[in-house]
Amino acid sequence: MYFLLMFIMLFSTASNKQIRLKNNGRFPDKFTFGTATSAYQTEGAWNLDGKGESIWDNFMHKVPSPALYGDTGDIACDSYRRYKEDIRNAAELGVQIYKFSIAWSRILPTGYANFINDKGLTHYKNVVKEILKYNMTPAVTIYHWDLPQRLLEDGIDWTTNDLIPHFVNYSRILIRNLPEVGYWITINEPKQICRLGYGIGVIAPGIKSNGVLEYHCAYIVLKSHAAVYRMFKKEFPHYTAKMSLGSDCQWIRPLTSSPSDIEAATRQLQFECGMYFHPLFNGDWPEILKQRIQERSFAANLSKSRLPEFTDEEIYDIKGNYDFLGINHYYTIFTKNGIESPPNITSYEADVRVTDSFDVYKPDGIYELLKWLTEEYGYHEILITELGLGQNFTYLNKIKTPHLQSKPPYVITENIYINDIDRIYHFKGYMCYILEAITDGINVIGIIIWNLMDDLEWIFGYNIRFGLYYIDFEDPKLPRISKKSAEFIKDLMRTRTLNCTETIQPVCLI
Ligand code: BGC
């Protein structure tokens, strides 16, 4: 996710590395491409056909609004009604996977499994049917951040063990009713759910418990994922679908070659990516997390670590619940060793102890990351479950003119969004480095582009655009217009080949 990134894009630098590939820039025949959406960001129809309220509906309806310009997902792209058009647009790109998420409260309005909303279930059955009509594989995210509000109000959320059976019940209903799904992603970006939702509290449910509840959240997320995976394997042994967690993992580089910065980058990588992947592959937290958080907890006179400890039984249960390694990747972080904060400071930042900056245009970061994941966790199929670049002109405008209360008018003839040449360079750069990783024997099986069409970028509203299709949100008809990047993907799907020998161009976003 793009939080914290916005300012950095201004300073993006070019990667001038020339890459040469053994396979002439051709993607292997079995390699799959896809594109994606998520429920709250696109569906709208927030209270239609029996849907219950989600924590995002509730959060975005707060006064004052937590979102830029008071945007909400009430209508979004209206995809609940226009899913056929959206799926056709994806099919026209020529991609093989269509990833979408299911709104828990559309299926179970209160979150509890005692009442299934047939209209909600029928809707998603129709979505799957439509995807199959175009010979695409449906990939479903079971949870993309929209917990039913009623569960939260009943004290059942990502910080309580009580959530686990409800998440399993909900998942079982989906799996049973959608047997044609090819990929199940149980939980999208646990780090964002926990860090932003329960640590710094800038996304729903907006709980601020930096360095405390956010670790409980990670603990519950991992146990919930494991419980669903085990249920899936036990109760649906005849299914061929693959299941995993979709964890966001950026590449982290030391800012300088000093040993302390190198150590800081390794530490941060374990906090950011290892927090979820290490338990998934090895059953327990990375050693450095246990060490740092315990040390700082004891220094603050706590009787135990703020990081929950897995029991032996939990370690056994959590380990190995994956059919592939799913990563969402967006940028590279440059890290410098930080100064130790006093023990009374309780925060994730103090636990990690780094200062960092970001760069979205470091396509070789994906190569380094893929190599690291393979070295760290072994040779597995890797599916890049999200990869993309947002354009944020409206947002940058807001920074430049903070006094503006309403959106500056957007003149479509400028075509800055539709002629998104910068994003083509971005895709090309990242894809070339993915090809290089494949050439080096890393088992990347596919890339899912985030995302199909411009949508609600959470608290940034409609002001950051990731879509292959442009949507004019000022026009009530919400027309979908194919961007230059969509044409690039169409060509790529025809040739499956990239010319990676030319210098990769810098991205200029403003
Ligand atoms: C999330 C998406 C989001 C994208 C861009 C990912 O973290 O899964 O929901 O739109 O980043 O910020």
Coordinates of C-alpha atoms and ligand atoms in Angstrom, one line a residue:
M1 CA 0.0 0.0 0.0
Y2 CA 1.1 3.5 -0.8
F3 CA 0.8 5.1 2.7
L4 CA 3.8 7.0 3.7
L5 CA 5.0 7.1 0.2
M6 CA 3.5 10.1 -1.3
F7 CA 6.3 12.6 -0.8
I8 CA 9.0 10.3 -1.8
M9 CA 7.8 9.9 -5.4
L10 CA 9.0 13.4 -6.0
F11 CA 12.5 12.3 -5.5
S12 CA 12.3 9.0 -7.4
T13 CA 15.5 8.2 -9.2
A14 CA 16.2 6.2 -12.3
S15 CA 17.7 2.7 -12.4
N16 CA 20.2 2.7 -15.3
K17 CA 21.1 -0.9 -15.0
Q18 CA 21.1 -2.7 -18.3
I19 CA 19.7 -6.2 -17.9
R20 CA 20.4 -9.0 -20.2
L21 CA 18.3 -12.1 -20.2
K22 CA 19.1 -15.6 -21.3
N23 CA 15.5 -16.2 -22.6
N24 CA 15.3 -13.1 -24.9
G25 CA 12.7 -11.5 -22.7
R26 CA 10.1 -14.1 -23.2
F27 CA 7.9 -15.2 -20.3
P28 CA 7.6 -19.0 -19.9
D29 CA 4.5 -20.5 -21.4
K30 CA 3.1 -21.5 -18.0
F31 CA 3.6 -18.0 -16.6
T32 CA 0.3 -16.3 -15.9
F33 CA -0.7 -12.7 -15.8
G34 CA -3.7 -11.2 -14.0
T35 CA -5.4 -8.1 -12.8
A36 CA -7.3 -7.3 -9.6
T37 CA -9.9 -5.5 -7.7
S38 CA -11.1 -5.5 -4.2
A39 CA -14.7 -5.3 -2.8
Y40 CA -14.7 -2.0 -0.8
Q41 CA -12.5 -0.2 -3.3
T42 CA -14.8 -1.0 -6.3
E43 CA -18.2 -2.5 -5.6
G44 CA -20.2 0.4 -4.1
A45 CA -23.7 -0.7 -3.2
W46 CA -22.6 -0.6 0.4
N47 CA -26.1 -1.3 1.8
L48 CA -27.8 -2.9 -1.2
D49 CA -29.4 -6.4 -1.4
G50 CA -29.0 -7.2 2.3
K51 CA -25.3 -6.3 2.7
G52 CA -24.4 -5.5 6.3
E53 CA -22.2 -2.6 7.3
S54 CA -18.4 -3.2 7.3
I55 CA -15.8 -1.5 9.4
W56 CA -14.8 0.5 6.2
D57 CA -18.4 1.7 5.6
N58 CA -18.5 2.8 9.2
F59 CA -15.0 4.4 9.2
M60 CA -15.6 6.4 6.0
H61 CA -18.9 7.6 7.3
K62 CA -17.3 9.2 10.3
V63 CA -17.5 13.0 10.8
P64 CA -15.1 14.5 10.1
S65 CA -14.2 12.1 7.4
P66 CA -10.9 10.3 7.7
A67 CA -10.6 10.4 3.9
L68 CA -9.2 13.0 1.5
Y69 CA -12.0 15.2 0.3
G70 CA -14.5 13.1 2.3
D71 CA -14.6 10.4 -0.3
T72 CA -16.3 7.1 0.5
G73 CA -16.8 3.7 -1.1
D74 CA -20.6 4.1 -1.1
I75 CA -20.7 4.1 -4.9
A76 CA -17.0 3.6 -5.8
C77 CA -16.8 2.1 -9.3
D78 CA -20.4 0.7 -9.0
S79 CA -18.9 -2.7 -9.8
Y80 CA -21.5 -4.6 -7.8
R81 CA -23.8 -3.7 -10.7
R82 CA -21.3 -3.4 -13.5
Y83 CA -19.2 -6.5 -12.8
K84 CA -19.9 -7.9 -16.3
E85 CA -18.4 -4.9 -18.0
D86 CA -15.4 -4.9 -15.6
I87 CA -14.7 -8.6 -16.2
R88 CA -15.0 -8.1 -20.0
N89 CA -12.5 -5.2 -19.7
A90 CA -10.1 -7.6 -17.9
A91 CA -10.7 -10.3 -20.5
E92 CA -9.9 -7.8 -23.3
L93 CA -6.5 -7.2 -21.8
G94 CA -5.8 -10.9 -22.5
V95 CA -4.9 -11.8 -18.9
Q96 CA -5.4 -15.2 -17.4
I97 CA -6.3 -14.4 -13.8
Y98 CA -9.0 -12.1 -12.4
K99 CA -8.5 -11.5 -8.7
F100 CA -11.3 -10.0 -6.6
S101 CA -12.2 -9.9 -3.0
I102 CA -15.4 -10.8 -1.2
A103 CA -17.2 -8.5 1.2
W104 CA -17.7 -10.6 4.3
S105 CA -20.8 -8.6 5.3
R106 CA -22.4 -9.1 1.8
I107 CA -22.4 -12.9 2.5
L108 CA -22.9 -12.7 6.3
P109 CA -24.4 -9.3 7.1
T110 CA -23.4 -9.5 10.8
G111 CA -20.3 -11.6 10.3
Y112 CA -21.9 -14.5 12.0
A113 CA -22.7 -17.6 10.0
N114 CA -26.2 -18.1 11.4
F115 CA -27.7 -16.1 8.4
I116 CA -26.4 -16.3 4.9
N117 CA -27.5 -13.5 2.6
D118 CA -28.4 -15.4 -0.6
K119 CA -28.3 -12.3 -2.8
G120 CA -24.7 -11.7 -1.8
L121 CA -23.7 -15.3 -2.4
T122 CA -25.5 -15.4 -5.7
H123 CA -23.7 -12.2 -6.7
Y124 CA -20.2 -13.8 -6.2
K125 CA -21.3 -17.0 -7.9
N126 CA -22.2 -14.9 -10.9
V127 CA -18.9 -13.1 -10.8
V128 CA -17.1 -16.4 -10.9
K129 CA -19.3 -17.6 -13.7
E130 CA -18.5 -14.5 -15.7
I131 CA -14.8 -14.8 -15.2
L132 CA -14.9 -18.4 -16.3
K133 CA -16.9 -17.4 -19.4
Y134 CA -13.7 -15.7 -20.6
N135 CA -11.5 -18.6 -19.7
M136 CA -9.8 -16.6 -16.9
T137 CA -9.0 -18.2 -13.5
P138 CA -10.8 -16.6 -10.6
A139 CA -8.5 -15.7 -7.7
V140 CA -10.4 -14.8 -4.6
T141 CA -9.2 -12.8 -1.6
I142 CA -11.3 -13.9 1.3
Y143 CA -10.4 -10.8 3.4
H144 CA -9.4 -7.5 1.9
W145 CA -9.8 -5.4 5.1
D146 CA -13.6 -5.1 5.4
L147 CA -14.6 -6.9 8.6
P148 CA -18.3 -6.8 9.4
Q149 CA -18.9 -3.9 11.8
R150 CA -21.2 -6.0 14.0
L151 CA -18.3 -8.3 14.9
L152 CA -16.1 -5.3 15.8
E153 CA -18.9 -4.0 18.0
D154 CA -19.2 -7.4 19.7
G155 CA -15.5 -7.2 20.5
I156 CA -14.5 -9.7 17.9
D157 CA -11.7 -8.5 15.7
W158 CA -8.1 -9.2 14.6
T159 CA -6.9 -8.9 18.1
T160 CA -9.0 -11.6 19.6
N161 CA -8.9 -15.4 19.4
D162 CA -12.7 -15.3 19.1
L163 CA -12.4 -14.1 15.5
I164 CA -10.8 -17.3 14.3
P165 CA -13.9 -19.6 14.3
H166 CA -15.9 -16.9 12.6
F167 CA -13.3 -16.4 9.9
V168 CA -13.2 -20.1 9.4
N169 CA -17.0 -20.4 9.1
Y170 CA -17.1 -17.5 6.6
S171 CA -14.3 -19.0 4.6
R172 CA -15.9 -22.4 4.5
I173 CA -19.1 -20.9 3.0
L174 CA -17.1 -19.3 0.2
I175 CA -15.0 -22.4 -0.5
R176 CA -18.0 -24.6 -0.6
N177 CA -20.0 -22.3 -2.9
L178 CA -17.2 -21.3 -5.2
P179 CA -15.5 -24.6 -6.2
E180 CA -14.1 -23.1 -9.5
V181 CA -11.8 -20.7 -7.8
G182 CA -8.2 -21.3 -8.7
Y183 CA -6.4 -19.3 -6.1
W184 CA -7.5 -18.5 -2.6
I185 CA -5.7 -15.6 -0.8
T186 CA -7.0 -15.8 2.8
I187 CA -5.9 -12.4 4.0
N188 CA -4.6 -9.5 1.9
E189 CA -1.6 -7.6 3.4
P190 CA -1.7 -8.5 7.1
K191 CA 1.0 -5.9 7.8
Q192 CA -1.3 -3.1 6.6
I193 CA -4.3 -4.5 8.6
C194 CA -2.2 -4.6 11.8
R195 CA 0.2 -1.7 11.4
L196 CA -2.2 0.8 10.0
G197 CA -5.5 -0.5 11.5
Y198 CA -4.3 -1.3 15.0
G199 CA -0.8 0.3 15.3
I200 CA -1.0 3.9 14.0
G201 CA -4.8 3.7 13.5
V202 CA -5.0 5.5 10.2
I203 CA -7.3 2.9 8.5
A204 CA -10.3 1.0 9.8
P205 CA -10.9 0.2 12.6
G206 CA -8.7 3.2 13.5
I207 CA -7.2 1.7 16.7
K208 CA -4.0 3.3 17.9
S209 CA -2.0 0.8 19.8
N210 CA 1.5 1.2 18.4
G211 CA 3.8 -1.7 19.3
V212 CA 1.2 -3.5 21.3
L213 CA -2.2 -4.6 19.8
E214 CA -0.7 -4.5 16.3
Y215 CA 1.5 -7.5 17.4
H216 CA -1.6 -9.3 18.7
C217 CA -3.2 -8.6 15.4
A218 CA -0.3 -10.3 13.6
Y219 CA -0.6 -13.2 15.9
I220 CA -4.3 -13.6 15.3
V221 CA -4.0 -13.1 11.5
L222 CA -1.4 -15.9 11.3
K223 CA -3.5 -18.2 13.4
S224 CA -6.7 -17.4 11.4
H225 CA -4.9 -18.0 8.2
A226 CA -3.6 -21.4 9.5
A227 CA -7.0 -22.4 10.7
V228 CA -8.6 -21.7 7.3
Y229 CA -5.8 -23.4 5.4
R230 CA -6.2 -26.5 7.6
M231 CA -9.9 -26.5 7.2
F232 CA -9.6 -26.2 3.4
K233 CA -7.2 -29.1 3.2
K234 CA -9.2 -31.3 5.5
E235 CA -12.7 -30.6 4.3
F236 CA -12.0 -30.1 0.6
P237 CA -9.3 -32.6 -0.3
H238 CA -10.7 -33.0 -3.8
Y239 CA -10.2 -29.3 -4.7
T240 CA -7.2 -28.4 -6.8
A241 CA -7.2 -24.7 -5.9
K242 CA -4.1 -23.3 -4.3
M243 CA -4.2 -21.2 -1.1
S244 CA -1.9 -18.8 0.6
L245 CA -1.5 -15.5 2.4
G246 CA -1.1 -12.4 0.3
S247 CA 1.6 -10.6 2.3
D248 CA 3.1 -7.2 1.3
C249 CA 6.8 -7.3 1.1
Q250 CA 9.0 -4.4 -0.1
W251 CA 12.7 -4.7 -0.7
I252 CA 14.8 -3.1 1.9
R253 CA 18.3 -1.8 1.2
P254 CA 20.9 -0.2 3.5
L255 CA 21.3 3.4 2.7
T256 CA 25.1 3.2 3.1
S257 CA 27.5 0.3 3.1
S258 CA 28.2 0.8 6.9
P259 CA 27.8 -2.5 8.9
S260 CA 25.2 -0.8 11.1
D261 CA 23.0 0.2 8.1
I262 CA 23.4 -3.3 6.6
E263 CA 22.3 -4.8 9.9
A264 CA 19.4 -2.3 10.1
A265 CA 18.2 -3.3 6.7
T266 CA 18.3 -7.0 7.6
R267 CA 16.4 -6.2 10.8
Q268 CA 13.8 -4.1 9.1
L269 CA 13.3 -6.8 6.4
Q270 CA 12.5 -9.3 9.2
F271 CA 10.1 -6.9 10.8
E272 CA 8.3 -6.0 7.6
C273 CA 8.3 -9.3 5.7
G274 CA 9.6 -11.9 8.1
M275 CA 6.9 -11.1 10.7
Y276 CA 4.4 -13.0 8.5
F277 CA 6.6 -15.2 6.2
H278 CA 8.8 -16.6 8.9
P279 CA 5.9 -18.1 10.9
L280 CA 4.3 -19.3 7.7
F281 CA 7.4 -21.2 6.7
N282 CA 9.0 -22.0 10.0
G283 CA 6.2 -21.7 12.6
D284 CA 7.6 -18.9 14.7
W285 CA 8.5 -15.2 14.7
P286 CA 12.0 -14.3 13.3
E287 CA 14.6 -14.4 16.2
I288 CA 15.4 -10.7 15.9
L289 CA 11.7 -9.7 16.5
K290 CA 11.5 -11.9 19.6
Q291 CA 14.8 -10.5 20.8
R292 CA 14.2 -6.8 20.2
I293 CA 10.6 -6.7 21.4
Q294 CA 11.4 -8.7 24.5
E295 CA 14.4 -6.6 25.3
R296 CA 12.5 -3.4 25.0
S297 CA 9.5 -4.8 26.9
F298 CA 11.7 -5.8 29.8
A299 CA 13.5 -2.5 29.8
A300 CA 10.1 -0.9 30.3
N301 CA 9.5 -3.1 33.3
L302 CA 6.8 -5.2 31.6
S303 CA 6.6 -8.8 32.9
K304 CA 6.5 -10.2 29.4
S305 CA 7.2 -9.3 25.8
R306 CA 4.7 -7.2 23.9
L307 CA 5.1 -9.8 21.1
P308 CA 2.8 -12.7 21.9
E309 CA 4.6 -16.0 22.2
F310 CA 3.5 -18.9 20.1
T311 CA 2.9 -22.2 22.1
D312 CA 4.5 -25.4 20.7
E313 CA 1.1 -26.4 19.5
E314 CA 0.6 -23.1 17.7
I315 CA 4.0 -23.4 16.1
Y316 CA 3.1 -26.8 14.8
D317 CA -0.2 -25.6 13.5
I318 CA 1.1 -22.4 11.8
K319 CA 4.0 -23.9 10.0
G320 CA 3.7 -24.9 6.3
N321 CA 0.2 -23.5 5.5
Y322 CA 0.8 -22.4 2.0
D323 CA 0.6 -23.8 -1.6
F324 CA 2.6 -20.9 -3.0
L325 CA 4.3 -17.8 -1.7
G326 CA 2.1 -14.7 -2.4
I327 CA 3.6 -11.2 -2.3
N328 CA 2.4 -7.8 -3.0
H329 CA 5.3 -5.6 -4.0
Y330 CA 5.4 -1.9 -4.7
Y331 CA 8.7 -0.2 -3.9
T332 CA 12.1 -0.3 -2.3
I333 CA 12.9 1.1 1.1
F334 CA 16.3 2.7 1.9
T335 CA 17.3 2.2 5.5
K336 CA 19.6 3.8 8.0
N337 CA 20.3 2.5 11.5
G338 CA 18.3 4.5 14.0
I339 CA 19.0 5.7 17.5
E340 CA 17.7 3.6 20.4
S341 CA 14.6 5.3 21.9
P342 CA 14.1 5.4 25.7
P343 CA 12.4 2.3 27.0
N344 CA 9.2 4.1 27.9
I345 CA 8.6 4.7 24.2
T346 CA 6.4 1.9 23.1
S347 CA 6.2 1.6 19.3
Y348 CA 6.9 -0.5 16.3
E349 CA 9.3 2.2 15.1
A350 CA 11.3 2.0 18.3
D351 CA 11.4 -1.8 18.1
V352 CA 12.7 -1.7 14.5
R353 CA 15.0 1.3 15.2
V354 CA 15.7 2.5 11.7
T355 CA 15.1 5.7 9.7
D356 CA 14.0 5.1 6.2
S357 CA 13.0 6.6 2.9
F358 CA 11.3 5.1 -0.1
D359 CA 11.7 4.9 -3.8
V360 CA 9.0 3.5 -6.1
Y361 CA 11.2 3.3 -9.1
K362 CA 13.6 0.7 -8.1
P363 CA 12.6 -2.2 -10.3
D364 CA 15.7 -4.2 -9.5
G365 CA 14.3 -4.3 -5.9
I366 CA 11.9 -7.0 -7.0
Y367 CA 14.8 -9.1 -8.2
E368 CA 16.6 -8.8 -4.9
L369 CA 13.5 -9.5 -3.0
L370 CA 12.7 -12.7 -5.0
K371 CA 16.2 -13.9 -4.5
W372 CA 16.1 -13.2 -0.8
L373 CA 12.7 -14.9 -0.4
T374 CA 14.0 -18.0 -2.1
E375 CA 17.2 -18.1 0.0
E376 CA 15.4 -17.4 3.2
Y377 CA 12.4 -19.7 2.8
G378 CA 13.4 -22.2 0.1
Y379 CA 12.4 -22.9 -3.4
H380 CA 8.6 -22.3 -3.7
E381 CA 6.2 -21.2 -6.4
I382 CA 5.9 -17.4 -6.0
L383 CA 2.9 -15.6 -7.2
I384 CA 3.2 -11.8 -7.2
T385 CA -0.3 -11.1 -6.0
E386 CA 0.0 -7.3 -6.5
L387 CA 2.3 -5.1 -8.4
G388 CA 1.5 -1.5 -9.5
L389 CA 2.1 2.2 -9.5
G390 CA -0.3 4.9 -8.5
Q391 CA -0.6 8.3 -10.1
N392 CA -1.4 10.9 -7.5
F393 CA -1.7 14.3 -9.2
T394 CA -4.8 15.3 -7.2
Y395 CA -3.1 14.3 -4.0
L396 CA 0.1 16.3 -4.9
N397 CA -2.2 19.2 -5.8
K398 CA -3.6 19.0 -2.3
I399 CA -0.1 19.2 -0.8
K400 CA 0.7 22.2 -2.9
T401 CA -2.6 23.9 -2.2
P402 CA -3.6 22.7 1.2
H403 CA -6.2 25.5 1.5
L404 CA -8.3 23.9 -1.2
Q405 CA -11.2 22.2 0.4
S406 CA -12.7 20.7 -2.7
K407 CA -11.1 18.8 -5.5
P408 CA -9.4 20.9 -8.1
P409 CA -11.2 20.4 -11.4
Y410 CA -9.7 17.7 -13.5
V411 CA -9.6 18.5 -17.2
I412 CA -9.8 15.3 -19.1
T413 CA -8.2 16.7 -22.2
E414 CA -4.9 16.9 -20.3
N415 CA -4.9 13.1 -20.6
I416 CA -2.3 12.8 -17.9
Y417 CA -3.9 9.8 -16.4
I418 CA -4.8 8.1 -19.7
N419 CA -1.4 8.7 -21.3
D420 CA 0.3 6.9 -18.4
I421 CA 3.6 6.4 -20.1
D422 CA 5.4 6.5 -16.7
R423 CA 3.4 3.5 -15.6
I424 CA 4.4 1.6 -18.7
Y425 CA 8.1 2.1 -17.8
H426 CA 7.3 1.1 -14.3
F427 CA 5.6 -2.2 -15.4
K428 CA 8.3 -2.9 -17.9
G429 CA 11.1 -2.3 -15.5
Y430 CA 9.6 -4.5 -12.8
M431 CA 8.7 -7.2 -15.3
C432 CA 12.2 -7.3 -16.8
Y433 CA 13.7 -7.9 -13.4
I434 CA 11.1 -10.6 -12.7
L435 CA 12.2 -12.2 -16.0
E436 CA 15.8 -12.0 -14.8
A437 CA 14.8 -13.7 -11.6
I438 CA 13.1 -16.5 -13.6
T439 CA 16.2 -16.8 -15.8
D440 CA 18.2 -17.3 -12.6
G441 CA 15.9 -20.2 -11.6
I442 CA 13.5 -18.5 -9.2
N443 CA 10.1 -20.0 -9.4
V444 CA 7.9 -17.0 -10.1
I445 CA 4.6 -18.3 -11.6
G446 CA 2.7 -15.1 -12.3
I447 CA 2.1 -11.4 -11.8
I448 CA -1.3 -9.9 -10.9
I449 CA -1.4 -6.2 -11.7
W450 CA -2.9 -3.9 -9.2
N451 CA -5.3 -2.9 -10.6
L452 CA -8.0 -3.2 -13.2
M453 CA -9.4 0.2 -12.9
D454 CA -9.1 3.4 -10.8
D455 CA -10.8 2.9 -7.6
L456 CA -11.1 4.1 -4.0
E457 CA -7.6 4.2 -2.6
W458 CA -8.8 3.9 1.0
I459 CA -8.2 7.1 2.9
F460 CA -6.7 8.8 -0.2
G461 CA -10.1 8.5 -1.8
Y462 CA -10.2 8.7 -5.6
N463 CA -7.1 10.7 -5.7
I464 CA -4.5 8.1 -6.5
R465 CA -5.0 6.1 -9.6
F466 CA -3.7 2.6 -10.1
G467 CA -6.0 1.4 -12.9
L468 CA -5.4 0.0 -16.3
Y469 CA -8.7 1.6 -17.0
Y470 CA -9.4 5.3 -16.2
I471 CA -12.6 6.2 -14.5
D472 CA -14.0 9.7 -14.5
F473 CA -15.5 9.8 -11.0
E474 CA -17.1 13.2 -11.7
D475 CA -19.3 11.7 -14.4
P476 CA -22.2 9.8 -12.9
K477 CA -22.0 7.2 -15.6
L478 CA -18.5 6.3 -14.4
P479 CA -17.1 5.5 -17.8
R480 CA -14.2 3.1 -18.0
I481 CA -11.6 4.3 -20.4
S482 CA -8.6 2.2 -21.4
K483 CA -5.2 3.8 -20.6
K484 CA -2.0 3.5 -22.5
S485 CA -0.8 1.0 -19.9
A486 CA -3.8 -1.2 -20.8
E487 CA -2.6 -1.2 -24.4
F488 CA 0.9 -2.1 -23.2
I489 CA -0.6 -5.1 -21.3
K490 CA -2.6 -6.2 -24.3
D491 CA 0.5 -6.1 -26.5
L492 CA 2.5 -8.0 -23.9
M493 CA -0.2 -10.7 -23.7
R494 CA 0.0 -11.1 -27.5
T495 CA 3.8 -11.3 -27.6
R496 CA 4.6 -12.4 -24.0
T497 CA 8.0 -10.8 -24.7
L498 CA 9.7 -7.7 -23.4
N499 CA 12.8 -5.9 -24.8
C500 CA 14.8 -5.6 -21.6
T501 CA 18.1 -4.6 -23.1
E502 CA 17.3 -0.9 -23.5
T503 CA 18.0 1.4 -20.5
I504 CA 15.0 1.4 -18.2
Q505 CA 13.6 4.9 -18.1
P506 CA 13.0 6.9 -15.0
V507 CA 9.4 7.5 -13.8
C508 CA 8.4 11.2 -13.8
L509 CA 5.2 11.5 -11.9
I510 CA 4.7 15.3 -11.9
Ligands
BGC1 C1 -3.6 -2.9 -1.3 C2 -4.6 -2.3 -2.2 C3 -4.2 -0.8 -2.5 C4 -2.8 -0.9 -3.1 C5 -2.3 0.5 -3.5 C6 -2.2 -2.6 -1.6 O1 -1.6 -2.4 -0.4 O2 -3.8 -4.3 -1.2 O3 -5.9 -2.4 -1.6 O4 -5.1 -0.2 -3.3 O5 -1.9 -1.4 -2.2 O6 -2.2 1.3 -2.4

